């Protein structure tokens, strides 16, 4: 099974799309995306993060030098779909419509592994302050998600079954 991250992006100015094959079952990939000790490792500073895993709940993401983010969980459908709103242009603020993008993870069984699709959309609907453009724009997230899907894949594949 190929484990390389797709590098193609949507032509739309509003969204970033990435897909990766992961040599781990959907339940393990789900755990990596949603459980505090795992989220803090692949998208954080290595410490467990607060996750209130329910629609309307808050998942805290510590992105180091880029800021700390209180994402708002939108959908929880284990182990198939997980989404949250992320106010990457507004560190410290709770993510809500108007200040955030929507990040959606779709997990599809693929043989013994998982096809993970990540879509971040809504860039056209938010105002990004000039001082945050280099870390919160569609362009920065296009590169960022390429790195992140690789990190998720590597982390999930290293977990014990």
GROMACS .gro file of C-alpha atoms in nm:
model
  161
    1UNK     CA    1   0.000   0.000   0.000
    2UNK     CA    2   0.130   0.341  -0.091
    3UNK     CA    3   0.186   0.569   0.205
    4UNK     CA    4   0.284   0.883   0.020
    5UNK     CA    5   0.072   1.191   0.067
    6UNK     CA    6  -0.104   1.329  -0.236
    7UNK     CA    7   0.041   1.664  -0.331
    8UNK     CA    8  -0.239   1.779  -0.559
    9UNK     CA    9  -0.455   2.061  -0.433
   10UNK     CA   10  -0.791   2.191  -0.538
   11UNK     CA   11  -0.784   2.478  -0.784
   12UNK     CA   12  -1.040   2.659  -0.568
   13UNK     CA   13  -0.928   2.960  -0.367
   14UNK     CA   14  -1.163   2.844  -0.094
   15UNK     CA   15  -1.031   2.498  -0.001
   16UNK     CA   16  -0.734   2.272   0.054
   17UNK     CA   17  -0.774   1.899  -0.011
   18UNK     CA   18  -0.528   1.624   0.079
   19UNK     CA   19  -0.549   1.244   0.077
   20UNK     CA   20  -0.316   0.980   0.212
   21UNK     CA   21  -0.317   0.602   0.245
   22UNK     CA   22  -0.235   0.486   0.596
   23UNK     CA   23  -0.128   0.132   0.685
   24UNK     CA   24  -0.351   0.125   0.994
   25UNK     CA   25  -0.720   0.042   1.043
   26UNK     CA   26  -0.977   0.326   1.054
   27UNK     CA   27  -1.027   0.278   1.431
   28UNK     CA   28  -0.658   0.352   1.497
   29UNK     CA   29  -0.657   0.653   1.263
   30UNK     CA   30  -0.974   0.777   1.436
   31UNK     CA   31  -0.801   0.751   1.774
   32UNK     CA   32  -0.501   0.946   1.640
   33UNK     CA   33  -0.732   1.226   1.520
   34UNK     CA   34  -0.950   1.250   1.831
   35UNK     CA   35  -0.783   1.123   2.149
   36UNK     CA   36  -0.600   1.380   2.365
   37UNK     CA   37  -0.266   1.198   2.393
   38UNK     CA   38  -0.245   1.145   2.018
   39UNK     CA   39  -0.365   1.487   1.896
   40UNK     CA   40  -0.109   1.653   2.121
   41UNK     CA   41   0.166   1.449   1.952
   42UNK     CA   42   0.097   1.494   1.579
   43UNK     CA   43  -0.050   1.847   1.601
   44UNK     CA   44   0.104   1.996   1.905
   45UNK     CA   45   0.385   2.012   2.148
   46UNK     CA   46   0.376   1.646   2.252
   47UNK     CA   47   0.153   1.695   2.554
   48UNK     CA   48  -0.205   1.562   2.578
   49UNK     CA   49  -0.458   1.819   2.462
   50UNK     CA   50  -0.808   1.891   2.587
   51UNK     CA   51  -1.074   1.729   2.364
   52UNK     CA   52  -1.449   1.750   2.436
   53UNK     CA   53  -1.543   1.502   2.163
   54UNK     CA   54  -1.899   1.605   2.078
   55UNK     CA   55  -2.061   1.853   1.838
   56UNK     CA   56  -2.014   2.195   1.997
   57UNK     CA   57  -1.725   2.069   2.211
   58UNK     CA   58  -1.385   2.235   2.214
   59UNK     CA   59  -1.058   2.071   2.108
   60UNK     CA   60  -0.752   2.269   2.213
   61UNK     CA   61  -0.465   2.275   1.962
   62UNK     CA   62  -0.126   2.409   2.069
   63UNK     CA   63   0.052   2.490   1.743
   64UNK     CA   64   0.362   2.628   1.916
   65UNK     CA   65   0.494   2.946   1.756
   66UNK     CA   66   0.180   2.974   1.540
   67UNK     CA   67  -0.057   3.005   1.834
   68UNK     CA   68  -0.301   2.821   2.054
   69UNK     CA   69  -0.642   2.743   1.913
   70UNK     CA   70  -0.979   2.652   2.061
   71UNK     CA   71  -1.141   2.465   1.773
   72UNK     CA   72  -1.513   2.395   1.781
   73UNK     CA   73  -1.610   2.038   1.695
   74UNK     CA   74  -1.882   2.015   1.430
   75UNK     CA   75  -1.930   1.646   1.350
   76UNK     CA   76  -1.833   1.323   1.527
   77UNK     CA   77  -1.915   1.000   1.341
   78UNK     CA   78  -1.662   0.736   1.455
   79UNK     CA   79  -1.463   0.603   1.280
   80UNK     CA   80  -1.574   0.767   0.954
   81UNK     CA   81  -1.600   1.143   0.979
   82UNK     CA   82  -1.467   1.412   1.213
   83UNK     CA   83  -1.481   1.787   1.159
   84UNK     CA   84  -1.408   2.106   1.346
   85UNK     CA   85  -1.392   2.481   1.290
   86UNK     CA   86  -1.044   2.634   1.322
   87UNK     CA   87  -0.980   3.009   1.366
   88UNK     CA   88  -0.617   2.998   1.253
   89UNK     CA   89  -0.623   3.372   1.181
   90UNK     CA   90  -0.739   3.443   1.537
   91UNK     CA   91  -0.534   3.250   1.796
   92UNK     CA   92  -0.698   3.235   2.136
   93UNK     CA   93  -1.049   3.297   2.005
   94UNK     CA   94  -1.310   3.022   2.001
   95UNK     CA   95  -1.366   2.914   1.641
   96UNK     CA   96  -1.711   2.996   1.505
   97UNK     CA   97  -1.866   3.078   1.171
   98UNK     CA   98  -1.725   3.412   1.058
   99UNK     CA   99  -1.372   3.373   1.201
  100UNK     CA  100  -1.280   3.018   1.099
  101UNK     CA  101  -1.242   2.753   0.834
  102UNK     CA  102  -1.399   2.407   0.845
  103UNK     CA  103  -1.158   2.111   0.868
  104UNK     CA  104  -1.311   1.775   0.770
  105UNK     CA  105  -1.150   1.434   0.804
  106UNK     CA  106  -1.305   1.142   0.614
  107UNK     CA  107  -1.176   0.791   0.688
  108UNK     CA  108  -1.248   0.515   0.438
  109UNK     CA  109  -1.139   0.151   0.481
  110UNK     CA  110  -0.881   0.059   0.218
  111UNK     CA  111  -0.780  -0.305   0.236
  112UNK     CA  112  -0.612  -0.350   0.577
  113UNK     CA  113  -0.561   0.025   0.604
  114UNK     CA  114  -0.734   0.360   0.573
  115UNK     CA  115  -0.771   0.628   0.309
  116UNK     CA  116  -0.771   0.960   0.495
  117UNK     CA  117  -0.909   1.264   0.317
  118UNK     CA  118  -0.869   1.609   0.471
  119UNK     CA  119  -1.056   1.912   0.337
  120UNK     CA  120  -1.021   2.260   0.485
  121UNK     CA  121  -1.270   2.506   0.338
  122UNK     CA  122  -1.403   2.855   0.397
  123UNK     CA  123  -1.095   3.068   0.329
  124UNK     CA  124  -1.302   3.298   0.102
  125UNK     CA  125  -1.547   3.366   0.386
  126UNK     CA  126  -1.303   3.501   0.646
  127UNK     CA  127  -1.091   3.812   0.681
  128UNK     CA  128  -0.732   3.725   0.764
  129UNK     CA  129  -0.535   4.004   0.935
  130UNK     CA  130  -0.227   4.098   0.734
  131UNK     CA  131   0.008   3.995   1.016
  132UNK     CA  132  -0.142   3.640   1.010
  133UNK     CA  133  -0.148   3.589   0.629
  134UNK     CA  134   0.178   3.392   0.627
  135UNK     CA  135   0.038   3.135   0.875
  136UNK     CA  136  -0.341   3.144   0.824
  137UNK     CA  137  -0.390   3.182   0.447
  138UNK     CA  138  -0.498   2.911   0.206
  139UNK     CA  139  -0.144   2.912   0.066
  140UNK     CA  140   0.018   2.843   0.404
  141UNK     CA  141  -0.238   2.573   0.486
  142UNK     CA  142  -0.186   2.409   0.147
  143UNK     CA  143   0.175   2.340   0.247
  144UNK     CA  144   0.082   2.279   0.610
  145UNK     CA  145  -0.170   2.003   0.534
  146UNK     CA  146   0.080   1.829   0.306
  147UNK     CA  147   0.309   1.806   0.610
  148UNK     CA  148   0.026   1.721   0.853
  149UNK     CA  149  -0.121   1.429   0.656
  150UNK     CA  150   0.230   1.285   0.643
  151UNK     CA  151   0.265   1.334   1.019
  152UNK     CA  152  -0.075   1.171   1.084
  153UNK     CA  153   0.019   0.877   0.859
  154UNK     CA  154   0.359   0.828   1.021
  155UNK     CA  155   0.217   0.856   1.373
  156UNK     CA  156  -0.074   0.616   1.306
  157UNK     CA  157   0.153   0.361   1.144
  158UNK     CA  158   0.391   0.365   1.444
  159UNK     CA  159   0.116   0.304   1.701
  160UNK     CA  160   0.083  -0.045   1.844
  161UNK     CA  161  -0.213  -0.235   1.705
   0.00000   0.00000   0.00000
